[in-house]
Short mmCIF file of C-alpha atoms in Angstrom, two decimals:
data_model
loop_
_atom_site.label_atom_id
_atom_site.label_comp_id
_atom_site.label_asym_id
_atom_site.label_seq_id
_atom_site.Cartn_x
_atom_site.Cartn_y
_atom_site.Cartn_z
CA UNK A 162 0.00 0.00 0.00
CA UNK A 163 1.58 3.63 -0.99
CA UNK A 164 1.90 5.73 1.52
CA UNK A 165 0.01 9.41 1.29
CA UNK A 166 1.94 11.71 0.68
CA UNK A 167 1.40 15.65 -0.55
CA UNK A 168 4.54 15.30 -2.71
CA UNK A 169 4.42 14.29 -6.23
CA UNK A 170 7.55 11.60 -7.41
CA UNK A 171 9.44 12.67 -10.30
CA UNK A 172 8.06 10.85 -12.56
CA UNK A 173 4.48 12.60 -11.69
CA UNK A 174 6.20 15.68 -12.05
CA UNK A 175 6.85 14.82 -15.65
CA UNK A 176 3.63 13.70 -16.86
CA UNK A 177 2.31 17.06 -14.57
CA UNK A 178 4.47 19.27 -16.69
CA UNK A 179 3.72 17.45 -19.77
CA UNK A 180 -0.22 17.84 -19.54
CA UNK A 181 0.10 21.43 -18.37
CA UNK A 182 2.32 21.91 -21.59
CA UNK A 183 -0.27 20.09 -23.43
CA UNK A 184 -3.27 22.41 -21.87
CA UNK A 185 -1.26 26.08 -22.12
CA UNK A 186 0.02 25.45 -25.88
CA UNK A 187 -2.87 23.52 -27.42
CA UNK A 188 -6.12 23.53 -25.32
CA UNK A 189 -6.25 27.10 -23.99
CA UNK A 190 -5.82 28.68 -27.79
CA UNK A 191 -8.53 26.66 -29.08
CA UNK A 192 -10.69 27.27 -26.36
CA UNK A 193 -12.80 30.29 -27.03
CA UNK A 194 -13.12 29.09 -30.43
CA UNK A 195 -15.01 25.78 -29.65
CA UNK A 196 -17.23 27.23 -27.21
CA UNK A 197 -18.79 29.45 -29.62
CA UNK A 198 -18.98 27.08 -32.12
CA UNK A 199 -20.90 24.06 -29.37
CA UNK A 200 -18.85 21.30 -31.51
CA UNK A 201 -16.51 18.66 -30.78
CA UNK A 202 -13.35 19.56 -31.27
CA UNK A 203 -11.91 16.66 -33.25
CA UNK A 204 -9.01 18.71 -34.28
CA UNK A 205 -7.67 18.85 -30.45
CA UNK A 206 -8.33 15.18 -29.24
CA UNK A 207 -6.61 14.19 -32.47
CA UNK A 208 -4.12 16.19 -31.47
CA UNK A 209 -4.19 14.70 -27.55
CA UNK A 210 -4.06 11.18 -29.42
CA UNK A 211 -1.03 11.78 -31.07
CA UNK A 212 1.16 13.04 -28.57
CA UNK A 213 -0.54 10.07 -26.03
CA UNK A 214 -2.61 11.45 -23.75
CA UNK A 215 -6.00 10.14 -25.69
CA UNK A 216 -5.28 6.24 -25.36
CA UNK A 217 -5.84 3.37 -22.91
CA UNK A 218 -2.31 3.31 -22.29
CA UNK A 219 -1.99 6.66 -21.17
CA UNK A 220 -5.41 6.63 -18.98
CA UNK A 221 -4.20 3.02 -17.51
CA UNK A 222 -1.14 4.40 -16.26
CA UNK A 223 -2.67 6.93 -14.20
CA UNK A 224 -5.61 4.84 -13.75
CA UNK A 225 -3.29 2.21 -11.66
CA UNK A 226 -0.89 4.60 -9.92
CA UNK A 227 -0.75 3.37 -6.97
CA UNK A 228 -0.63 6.92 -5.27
CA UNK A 229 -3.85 7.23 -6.81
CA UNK A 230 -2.57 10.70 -7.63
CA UNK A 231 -2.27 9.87 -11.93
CA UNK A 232 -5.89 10.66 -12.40
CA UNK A 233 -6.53 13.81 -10.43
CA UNK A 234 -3.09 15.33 -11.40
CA UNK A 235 -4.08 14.35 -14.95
CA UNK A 236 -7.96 16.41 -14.60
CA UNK A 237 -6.41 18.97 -12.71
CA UNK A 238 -3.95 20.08 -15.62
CA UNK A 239 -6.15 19.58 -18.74
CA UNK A 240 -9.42 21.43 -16.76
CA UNK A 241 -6.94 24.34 -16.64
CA UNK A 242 -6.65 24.44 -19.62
CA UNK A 243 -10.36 24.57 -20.37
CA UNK A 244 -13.71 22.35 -19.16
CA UNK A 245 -14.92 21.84 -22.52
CA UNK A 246 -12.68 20.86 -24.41
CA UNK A 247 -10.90 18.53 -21.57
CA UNK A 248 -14.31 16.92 -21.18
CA UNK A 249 -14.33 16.11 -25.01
CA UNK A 250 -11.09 14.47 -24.31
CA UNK A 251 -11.90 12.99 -20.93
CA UNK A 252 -15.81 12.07 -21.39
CA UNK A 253 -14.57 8.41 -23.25
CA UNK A 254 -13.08 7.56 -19.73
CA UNK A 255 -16.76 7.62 -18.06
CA UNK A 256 -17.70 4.75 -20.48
CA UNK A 257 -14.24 3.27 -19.53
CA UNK A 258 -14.35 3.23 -15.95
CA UNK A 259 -17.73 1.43 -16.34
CA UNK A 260 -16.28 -1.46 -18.37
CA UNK A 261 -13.21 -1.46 -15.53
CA UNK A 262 -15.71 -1.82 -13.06
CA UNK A 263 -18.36 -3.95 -14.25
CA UNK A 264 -16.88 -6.06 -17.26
CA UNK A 265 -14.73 -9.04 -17.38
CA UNK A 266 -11.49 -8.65 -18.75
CA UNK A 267 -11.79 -10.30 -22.01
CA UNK A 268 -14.55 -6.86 -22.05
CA UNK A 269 -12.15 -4.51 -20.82
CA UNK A 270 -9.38 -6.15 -23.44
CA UNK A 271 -12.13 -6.68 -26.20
CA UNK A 272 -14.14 -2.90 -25.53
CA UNK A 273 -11.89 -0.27 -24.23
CA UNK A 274 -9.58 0.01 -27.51
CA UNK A 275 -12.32 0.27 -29.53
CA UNK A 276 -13.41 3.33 -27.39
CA UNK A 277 -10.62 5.47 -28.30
CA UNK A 278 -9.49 4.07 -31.67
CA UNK A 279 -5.92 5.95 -32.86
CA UNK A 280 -4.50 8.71 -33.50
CA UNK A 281 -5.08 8.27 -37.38
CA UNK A 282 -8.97 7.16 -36.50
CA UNK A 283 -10.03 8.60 -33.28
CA UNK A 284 -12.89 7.10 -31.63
CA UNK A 285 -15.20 8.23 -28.58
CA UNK A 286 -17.27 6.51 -26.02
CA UNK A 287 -20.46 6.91 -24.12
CA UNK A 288 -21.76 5.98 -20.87
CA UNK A 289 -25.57 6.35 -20.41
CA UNK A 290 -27.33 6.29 -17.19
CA UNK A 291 -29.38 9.32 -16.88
CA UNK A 292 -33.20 9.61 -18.16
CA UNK A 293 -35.53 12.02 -18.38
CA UNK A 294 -37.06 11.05 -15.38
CA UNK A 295 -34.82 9.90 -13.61
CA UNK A 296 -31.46 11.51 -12.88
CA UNK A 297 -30.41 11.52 -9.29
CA UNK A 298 -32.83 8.83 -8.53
CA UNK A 299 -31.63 6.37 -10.13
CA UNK A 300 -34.76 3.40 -8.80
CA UNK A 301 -37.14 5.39 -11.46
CA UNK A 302 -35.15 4.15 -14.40
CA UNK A 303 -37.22 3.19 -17.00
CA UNK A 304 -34.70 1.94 -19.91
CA UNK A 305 -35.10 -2.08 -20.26
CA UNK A 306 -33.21 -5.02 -20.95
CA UNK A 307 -35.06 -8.21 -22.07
CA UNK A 308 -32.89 -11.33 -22.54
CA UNK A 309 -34.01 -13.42 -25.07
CA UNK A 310 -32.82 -16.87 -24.55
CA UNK A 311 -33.38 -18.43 -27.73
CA UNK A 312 -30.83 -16.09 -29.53
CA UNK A 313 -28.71 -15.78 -26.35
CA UNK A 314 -29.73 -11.70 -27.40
CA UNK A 315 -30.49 -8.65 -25.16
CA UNK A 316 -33.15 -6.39 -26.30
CA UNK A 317 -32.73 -2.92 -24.96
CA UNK A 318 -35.63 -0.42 -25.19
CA UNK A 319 -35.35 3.22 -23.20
CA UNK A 320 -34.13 6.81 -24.19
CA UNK A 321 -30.99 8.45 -22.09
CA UNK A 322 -30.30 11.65 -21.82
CA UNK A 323 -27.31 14.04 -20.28
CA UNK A 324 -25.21 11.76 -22.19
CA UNK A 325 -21.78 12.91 -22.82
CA UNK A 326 -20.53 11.90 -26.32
CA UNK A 327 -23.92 10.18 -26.82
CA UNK A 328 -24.75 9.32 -30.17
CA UNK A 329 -21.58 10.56 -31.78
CA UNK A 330 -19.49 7.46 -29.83
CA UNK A 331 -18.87 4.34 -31.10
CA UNK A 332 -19.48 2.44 -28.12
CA UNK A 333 -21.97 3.29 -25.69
CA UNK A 334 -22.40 1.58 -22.33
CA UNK A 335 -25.83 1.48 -21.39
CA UNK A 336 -27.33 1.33 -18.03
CA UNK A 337 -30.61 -0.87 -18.08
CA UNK A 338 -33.58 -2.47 -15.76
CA UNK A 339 -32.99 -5.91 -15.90
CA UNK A 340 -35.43 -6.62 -12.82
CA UNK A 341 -37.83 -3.89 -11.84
CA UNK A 342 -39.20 -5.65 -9.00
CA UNK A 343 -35.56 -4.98 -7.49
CA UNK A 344 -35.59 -1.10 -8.36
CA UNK A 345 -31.75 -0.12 -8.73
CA UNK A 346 -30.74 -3.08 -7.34
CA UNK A 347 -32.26 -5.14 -10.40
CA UNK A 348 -30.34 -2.86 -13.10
CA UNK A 349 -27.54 -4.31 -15.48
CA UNK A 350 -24.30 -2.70 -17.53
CA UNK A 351 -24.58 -2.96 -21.36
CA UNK A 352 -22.35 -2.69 -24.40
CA UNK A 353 -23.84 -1.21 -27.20
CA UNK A 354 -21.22 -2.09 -30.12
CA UNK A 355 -20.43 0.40 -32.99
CA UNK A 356 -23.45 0.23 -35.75
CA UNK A 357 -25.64 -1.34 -33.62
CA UNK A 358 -29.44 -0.87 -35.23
CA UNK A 359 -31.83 0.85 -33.12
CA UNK A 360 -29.73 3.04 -31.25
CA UNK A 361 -29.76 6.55 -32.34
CA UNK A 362 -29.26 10.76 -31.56
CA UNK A 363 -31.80 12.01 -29.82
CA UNK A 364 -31.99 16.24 -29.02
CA UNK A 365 -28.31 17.67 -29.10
CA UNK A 366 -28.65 20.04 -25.69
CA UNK A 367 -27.37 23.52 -26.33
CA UNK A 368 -25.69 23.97 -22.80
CA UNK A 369 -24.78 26.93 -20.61
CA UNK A 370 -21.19 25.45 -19.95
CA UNK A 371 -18.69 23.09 -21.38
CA UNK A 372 -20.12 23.82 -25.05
CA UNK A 373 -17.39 22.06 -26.55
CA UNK A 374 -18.33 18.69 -25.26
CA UNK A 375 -21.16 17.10 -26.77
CA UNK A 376 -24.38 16.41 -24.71
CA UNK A 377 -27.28 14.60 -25.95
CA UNK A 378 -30.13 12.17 -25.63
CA UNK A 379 -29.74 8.46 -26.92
CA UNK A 380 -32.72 6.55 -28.12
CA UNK A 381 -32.63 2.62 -27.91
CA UNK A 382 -35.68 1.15 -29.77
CA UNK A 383 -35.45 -2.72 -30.16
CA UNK A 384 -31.50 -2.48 -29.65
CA UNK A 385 -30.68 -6.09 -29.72
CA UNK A 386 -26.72 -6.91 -28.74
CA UNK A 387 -24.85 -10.26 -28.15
CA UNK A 388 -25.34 -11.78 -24.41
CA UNK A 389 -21.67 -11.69 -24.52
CA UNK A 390 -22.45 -7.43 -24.07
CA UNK A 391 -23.88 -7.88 -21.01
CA UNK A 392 -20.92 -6.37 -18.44
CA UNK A 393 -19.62 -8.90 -16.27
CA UNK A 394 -21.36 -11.77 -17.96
CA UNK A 395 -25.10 -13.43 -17.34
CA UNK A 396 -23.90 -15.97 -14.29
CA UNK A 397 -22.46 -13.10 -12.09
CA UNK A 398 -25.67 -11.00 -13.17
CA UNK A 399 -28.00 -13.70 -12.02
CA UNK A 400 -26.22 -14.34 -8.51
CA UNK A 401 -26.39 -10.71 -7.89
CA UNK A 402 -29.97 -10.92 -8.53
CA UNK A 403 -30.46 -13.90 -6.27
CA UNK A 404 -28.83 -12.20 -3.31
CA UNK A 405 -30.98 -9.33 -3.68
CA UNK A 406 -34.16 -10.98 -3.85
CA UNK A 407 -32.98 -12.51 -0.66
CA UNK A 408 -32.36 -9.28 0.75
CA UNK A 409 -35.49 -7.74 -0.16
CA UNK A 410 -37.53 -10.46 1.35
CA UNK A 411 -35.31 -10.49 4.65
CA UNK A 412 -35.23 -6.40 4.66
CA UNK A 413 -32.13 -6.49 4.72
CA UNK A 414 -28.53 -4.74 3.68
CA UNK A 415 -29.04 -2.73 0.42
CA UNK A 416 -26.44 -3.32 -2.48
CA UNK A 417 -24.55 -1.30 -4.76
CA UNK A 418 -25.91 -1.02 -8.61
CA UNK A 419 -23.47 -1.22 -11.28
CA UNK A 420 -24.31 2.66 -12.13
CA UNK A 421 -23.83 3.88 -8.48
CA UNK A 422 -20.36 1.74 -8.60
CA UNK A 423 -19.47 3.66 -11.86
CA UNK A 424 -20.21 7.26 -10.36
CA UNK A 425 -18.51 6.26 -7.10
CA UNK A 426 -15.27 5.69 -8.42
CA UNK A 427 -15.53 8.77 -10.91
CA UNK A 428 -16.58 10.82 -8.14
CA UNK A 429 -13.22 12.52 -7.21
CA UNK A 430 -11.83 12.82 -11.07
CA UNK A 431 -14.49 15.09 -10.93
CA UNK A 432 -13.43 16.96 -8.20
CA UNK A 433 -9.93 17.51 -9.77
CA UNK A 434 -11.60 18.79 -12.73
CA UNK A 435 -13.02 21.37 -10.42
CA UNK A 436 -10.15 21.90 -8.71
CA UNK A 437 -8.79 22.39 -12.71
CA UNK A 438 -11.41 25.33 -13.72
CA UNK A 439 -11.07 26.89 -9.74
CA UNK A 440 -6.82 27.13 -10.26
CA UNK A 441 -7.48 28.86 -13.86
CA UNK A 442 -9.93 31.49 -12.74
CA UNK A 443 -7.99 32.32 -9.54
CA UNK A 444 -4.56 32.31 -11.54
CA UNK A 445 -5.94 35.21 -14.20
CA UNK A 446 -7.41 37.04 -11.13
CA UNK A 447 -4.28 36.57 -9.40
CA UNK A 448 -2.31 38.44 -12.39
CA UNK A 449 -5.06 40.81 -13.18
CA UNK A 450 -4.67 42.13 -9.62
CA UNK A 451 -1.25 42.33 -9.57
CA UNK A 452 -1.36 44.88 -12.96
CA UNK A 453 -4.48 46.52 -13.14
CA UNK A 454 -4.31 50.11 -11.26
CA UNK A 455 -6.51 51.39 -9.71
CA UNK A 456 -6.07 54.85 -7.87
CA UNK A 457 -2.02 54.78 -8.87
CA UNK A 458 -1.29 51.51 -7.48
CA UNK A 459 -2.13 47.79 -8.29
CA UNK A 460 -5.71 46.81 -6.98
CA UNK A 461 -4.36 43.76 -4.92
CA UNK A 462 -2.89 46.19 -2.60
CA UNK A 463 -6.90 46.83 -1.66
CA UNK A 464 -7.45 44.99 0.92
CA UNK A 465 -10.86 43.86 -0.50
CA UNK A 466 -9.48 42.45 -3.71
CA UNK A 467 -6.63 40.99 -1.48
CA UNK A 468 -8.63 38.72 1.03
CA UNK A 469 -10.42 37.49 -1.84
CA UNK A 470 -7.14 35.85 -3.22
CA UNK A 471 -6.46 34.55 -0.08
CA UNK A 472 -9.63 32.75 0.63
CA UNK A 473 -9.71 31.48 -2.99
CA UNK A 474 -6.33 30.21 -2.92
CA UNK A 475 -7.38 28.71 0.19
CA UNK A 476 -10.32 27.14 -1.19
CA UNK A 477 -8.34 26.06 -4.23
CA UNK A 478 -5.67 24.28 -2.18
CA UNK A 479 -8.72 22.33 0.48
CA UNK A 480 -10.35 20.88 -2.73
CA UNK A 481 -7.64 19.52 -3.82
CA UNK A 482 -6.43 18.18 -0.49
CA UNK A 483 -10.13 16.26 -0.34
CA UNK A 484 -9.59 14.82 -3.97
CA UNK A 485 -6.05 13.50 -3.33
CA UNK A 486 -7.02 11.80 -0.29
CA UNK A 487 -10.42 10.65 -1.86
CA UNK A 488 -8.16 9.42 -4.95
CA UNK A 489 -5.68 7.65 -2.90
CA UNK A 490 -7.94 5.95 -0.64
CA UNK A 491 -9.44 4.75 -3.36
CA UNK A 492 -6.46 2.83 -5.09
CA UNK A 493 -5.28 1.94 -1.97
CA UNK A 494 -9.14 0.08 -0.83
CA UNK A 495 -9.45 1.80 1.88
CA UNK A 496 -13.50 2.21 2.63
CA UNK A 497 -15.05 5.90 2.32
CA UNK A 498 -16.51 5.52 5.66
CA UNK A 499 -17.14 8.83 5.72
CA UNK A 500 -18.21 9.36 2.45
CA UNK A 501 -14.79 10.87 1.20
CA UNK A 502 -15.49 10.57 -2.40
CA UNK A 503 -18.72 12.69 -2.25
CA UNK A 504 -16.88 14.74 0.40
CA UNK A 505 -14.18 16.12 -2.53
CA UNK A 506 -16.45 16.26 -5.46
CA UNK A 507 -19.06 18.22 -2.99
CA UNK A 508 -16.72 21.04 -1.61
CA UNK A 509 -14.57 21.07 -5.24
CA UNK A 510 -17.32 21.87 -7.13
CA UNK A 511 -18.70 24.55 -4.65
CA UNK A 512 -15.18 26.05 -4.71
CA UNK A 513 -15.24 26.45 -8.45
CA UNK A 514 -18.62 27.74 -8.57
CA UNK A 515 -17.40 30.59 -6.04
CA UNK A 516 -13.97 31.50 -7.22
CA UNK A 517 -15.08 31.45 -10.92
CA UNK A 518 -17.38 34.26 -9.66
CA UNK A 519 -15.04 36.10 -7.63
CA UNK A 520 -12.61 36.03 -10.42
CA UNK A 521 -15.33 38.03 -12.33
CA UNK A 522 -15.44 40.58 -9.72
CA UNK A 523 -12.27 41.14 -9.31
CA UNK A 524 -11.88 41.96 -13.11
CA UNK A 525 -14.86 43.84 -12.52
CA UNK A 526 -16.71 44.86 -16.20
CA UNK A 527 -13.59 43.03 -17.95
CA UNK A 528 -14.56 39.65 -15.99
CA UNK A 529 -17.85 39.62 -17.58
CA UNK A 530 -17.05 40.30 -21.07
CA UNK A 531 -16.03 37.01 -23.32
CA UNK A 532 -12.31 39.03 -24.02
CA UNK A 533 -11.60 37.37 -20.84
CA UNK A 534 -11.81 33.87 -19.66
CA UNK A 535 -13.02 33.81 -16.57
CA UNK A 536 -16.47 34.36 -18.39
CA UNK A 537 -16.50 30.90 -19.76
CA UNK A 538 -15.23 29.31 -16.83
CA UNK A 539 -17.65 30.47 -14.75
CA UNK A 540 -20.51 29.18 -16.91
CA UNK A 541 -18.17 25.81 -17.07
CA UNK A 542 -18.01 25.94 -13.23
CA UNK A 543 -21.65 25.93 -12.96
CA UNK A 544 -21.76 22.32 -14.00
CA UNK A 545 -19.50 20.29 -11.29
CA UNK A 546 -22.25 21.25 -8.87
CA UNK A 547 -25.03 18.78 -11.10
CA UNK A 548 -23.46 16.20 -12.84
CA UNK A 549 -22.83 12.65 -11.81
CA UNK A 550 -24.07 13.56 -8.47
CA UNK A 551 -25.88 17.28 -7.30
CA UNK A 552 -24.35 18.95 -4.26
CA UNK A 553 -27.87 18.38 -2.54
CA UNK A 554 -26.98 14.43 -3.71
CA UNK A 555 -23.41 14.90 -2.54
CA UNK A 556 -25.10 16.10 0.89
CA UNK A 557 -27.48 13.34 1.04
CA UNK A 558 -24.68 10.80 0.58
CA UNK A 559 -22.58 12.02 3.34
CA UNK A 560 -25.21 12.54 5.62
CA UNK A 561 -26.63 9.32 5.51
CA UNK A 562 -22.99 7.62 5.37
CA UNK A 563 -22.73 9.08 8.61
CA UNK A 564 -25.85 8.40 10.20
CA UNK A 565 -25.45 4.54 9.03
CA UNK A 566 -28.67 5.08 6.57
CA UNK A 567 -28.87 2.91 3.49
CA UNK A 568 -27.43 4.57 0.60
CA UNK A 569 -29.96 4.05 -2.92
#
């Protein structure tokens, strides 16, 4: 087990550098540019393919560092750079983790290429969980998946929505109701292969934030994949099943669903990417302060403008304190007993909500013009606070960690 520390080895520092190099030469000049435009910027992950850092090999490195520090550092640097277009780059790694977590690993061997491609043919991936009616509460999932025995086939029928990459990936892993006597516990991990008939684009969403990363509603009708699709196979799937059927009828302990696993261990990447968009804005407030005068002399020599560098640096440096433990506990097993994963991605994504915006004041009328990026990053902020997980979630999950309340 590695020990926690607050230093990063050298060879962190490297791939730190590397990434921020990556974000400051080739993100940040694009990023104005794809925000307007709400695409994908193909040109940029093609670009993060070639030089490695869109690949399996690249994400399984930090994936398995067993500081638990590779993925965090990793969000941290490319969210500096900018939320969108990171996320573009990033948003395969959702699908990913849910393969890592759920699938077998002639899955993860057979799927997870195919999710990224090459640099010369760049793929993306999806993972779809949210609906339109259900989001947070995951038990009110509605999307189904029929096994049909005969032809050793799944049928999937549902619409998704929120889904990042959705209906431009190639492969989309699909959260489904399997059992809806069991509410989430009776839910199932699918692969939806490249091609696959039935599944299609539903609404593109025209966002607030994060424009360059493409959000939008999938629509299964009559999607029928292999059994071999089915993450983790159909014998684990049924024991699960048994066990909770037990459970149910002796009231007893509640169990995980293979969504809630996914967003669990994705919880405090999320956080880092917070931490990310929080370091940016307070960086360009930082220097703005330091040469806009005011009155004949700098305006961080007001103490107003002053305290609020302090408290944001603060805030900056506590989120990303709560990820790295979060993170490292993590790799390491040790249990969030205290909810420690929600703990991060609750207080990081408050923290970039609030020093997004107090970058904005303190470049005043400049901070709210687009000539400056602390506009877009405040609108980018805006989202760490709702996806995979609201802060009223995020509450709810600590709370009830602590009070020894089931968890659904």
């Amino acid at each position: 087990m590695a020990e926690f520390t607050m230093e990063l080895n050298e060879e962190q520092r490297e791939v730190r550098d590397w990434l921020h190099g990556f974000a400051a030469d080739v993100i940040r000049p694009a990023a104005a540019e794809w925000d307007e435009r709400e695409e994908t910027p193909w040109p940029v992950i093609q670009e993060a393919a070639k030089v490695g850092i869109y690949s399996l090999d690249f994400y399984a490195q930090q994936y398995f560092d067993p500081t638990g520090l590779g993925i965090p550092m990793a969000m941290e640097e490319l969210f500096w750079g900018d939320a969108g277009i990171a996320l573009s780059i990033v948003g395969t790694g959702l699908a990913a983790v849910g393969v890592l977590a759920n699938g077998t690993e002639e899955q993860i061997g057979t799927w997870i290429p195919q999710m990224y491609g090459d640099a010369n043919d760049v793929k993306v991936a999806a993972f779809c969980s949210s609906e339109p009616d259900a989001g947070s509460d995951v038990a009110s999932m509605r999307t189904r998946a029929v096994y049909d025995e005969a032809k050793d086939e799944w049928v999937l029928n549902g619409t998704k929505t929120w889904a990042t990459n959705g209906g431009i990936a190639g492969v989309h892993v699909v959260v489904a109701v399997v059992d809806p006597d069991l509410g989430s516990k009776g839910h199932a991990s699918f692969i939806v292969p490249p091609n696959t008939p039935g599944l299609s684009q539903g609404q593109k969403f025209k966002k607030h934030g994060i424009r360059a990363s493409h959000t939008a509603e999938v629509v299964l009708e009559d999607v029928r994949i292999p059994g071999s699709c089915l993450l983790g196979g159909k014998e684990k799937l049924d024991e699960r099943l048994a066990r909770a059927r037990e459970r149910a009828k002796a009231g007893g302990e509640r169990v995980k669903n293979a969504a809630m696993a996914t967003f669990e261990a994705s919880r405090p990447a999320v956080g880092a990417m917070a931490v990310g968009t929080a370091r940016a804005a307070y960086e360009v407030a930082l220097d703005y302060a330091k040469t806009r005068e005011q009155f004949g002399r700098p305006i961080i020599d007001n103490q107003g403008v002053a305290f609020q560098l302090a408290d944001m640096r603060t805030s900056v440096d506590a989120a990303r304190l709560l990820v790295w433990r979060a993170s490292w506990m993590a790799i390491n097993g040790r249990p969030f007993t205290a909810a420690e994963g929600s703990q991060s991605k609750l207080f990081a994504s408050e923290t970039a909500k609030k020093v997004t915006a107090q970058a904005i004041q303190i470049l005043g009328g400049n901070g709210y013009t687009r000539e400056y990026p602390v506009e877009r990053m405040h609108r980018d902020a805006a989202i760490y606070t709702i996806f995979e997980g609201t802060s009223e979630v995020q509450r709810l999950v600590i709370a009830r960690t602590l009070s020894g309340m089931p968890i659904r």
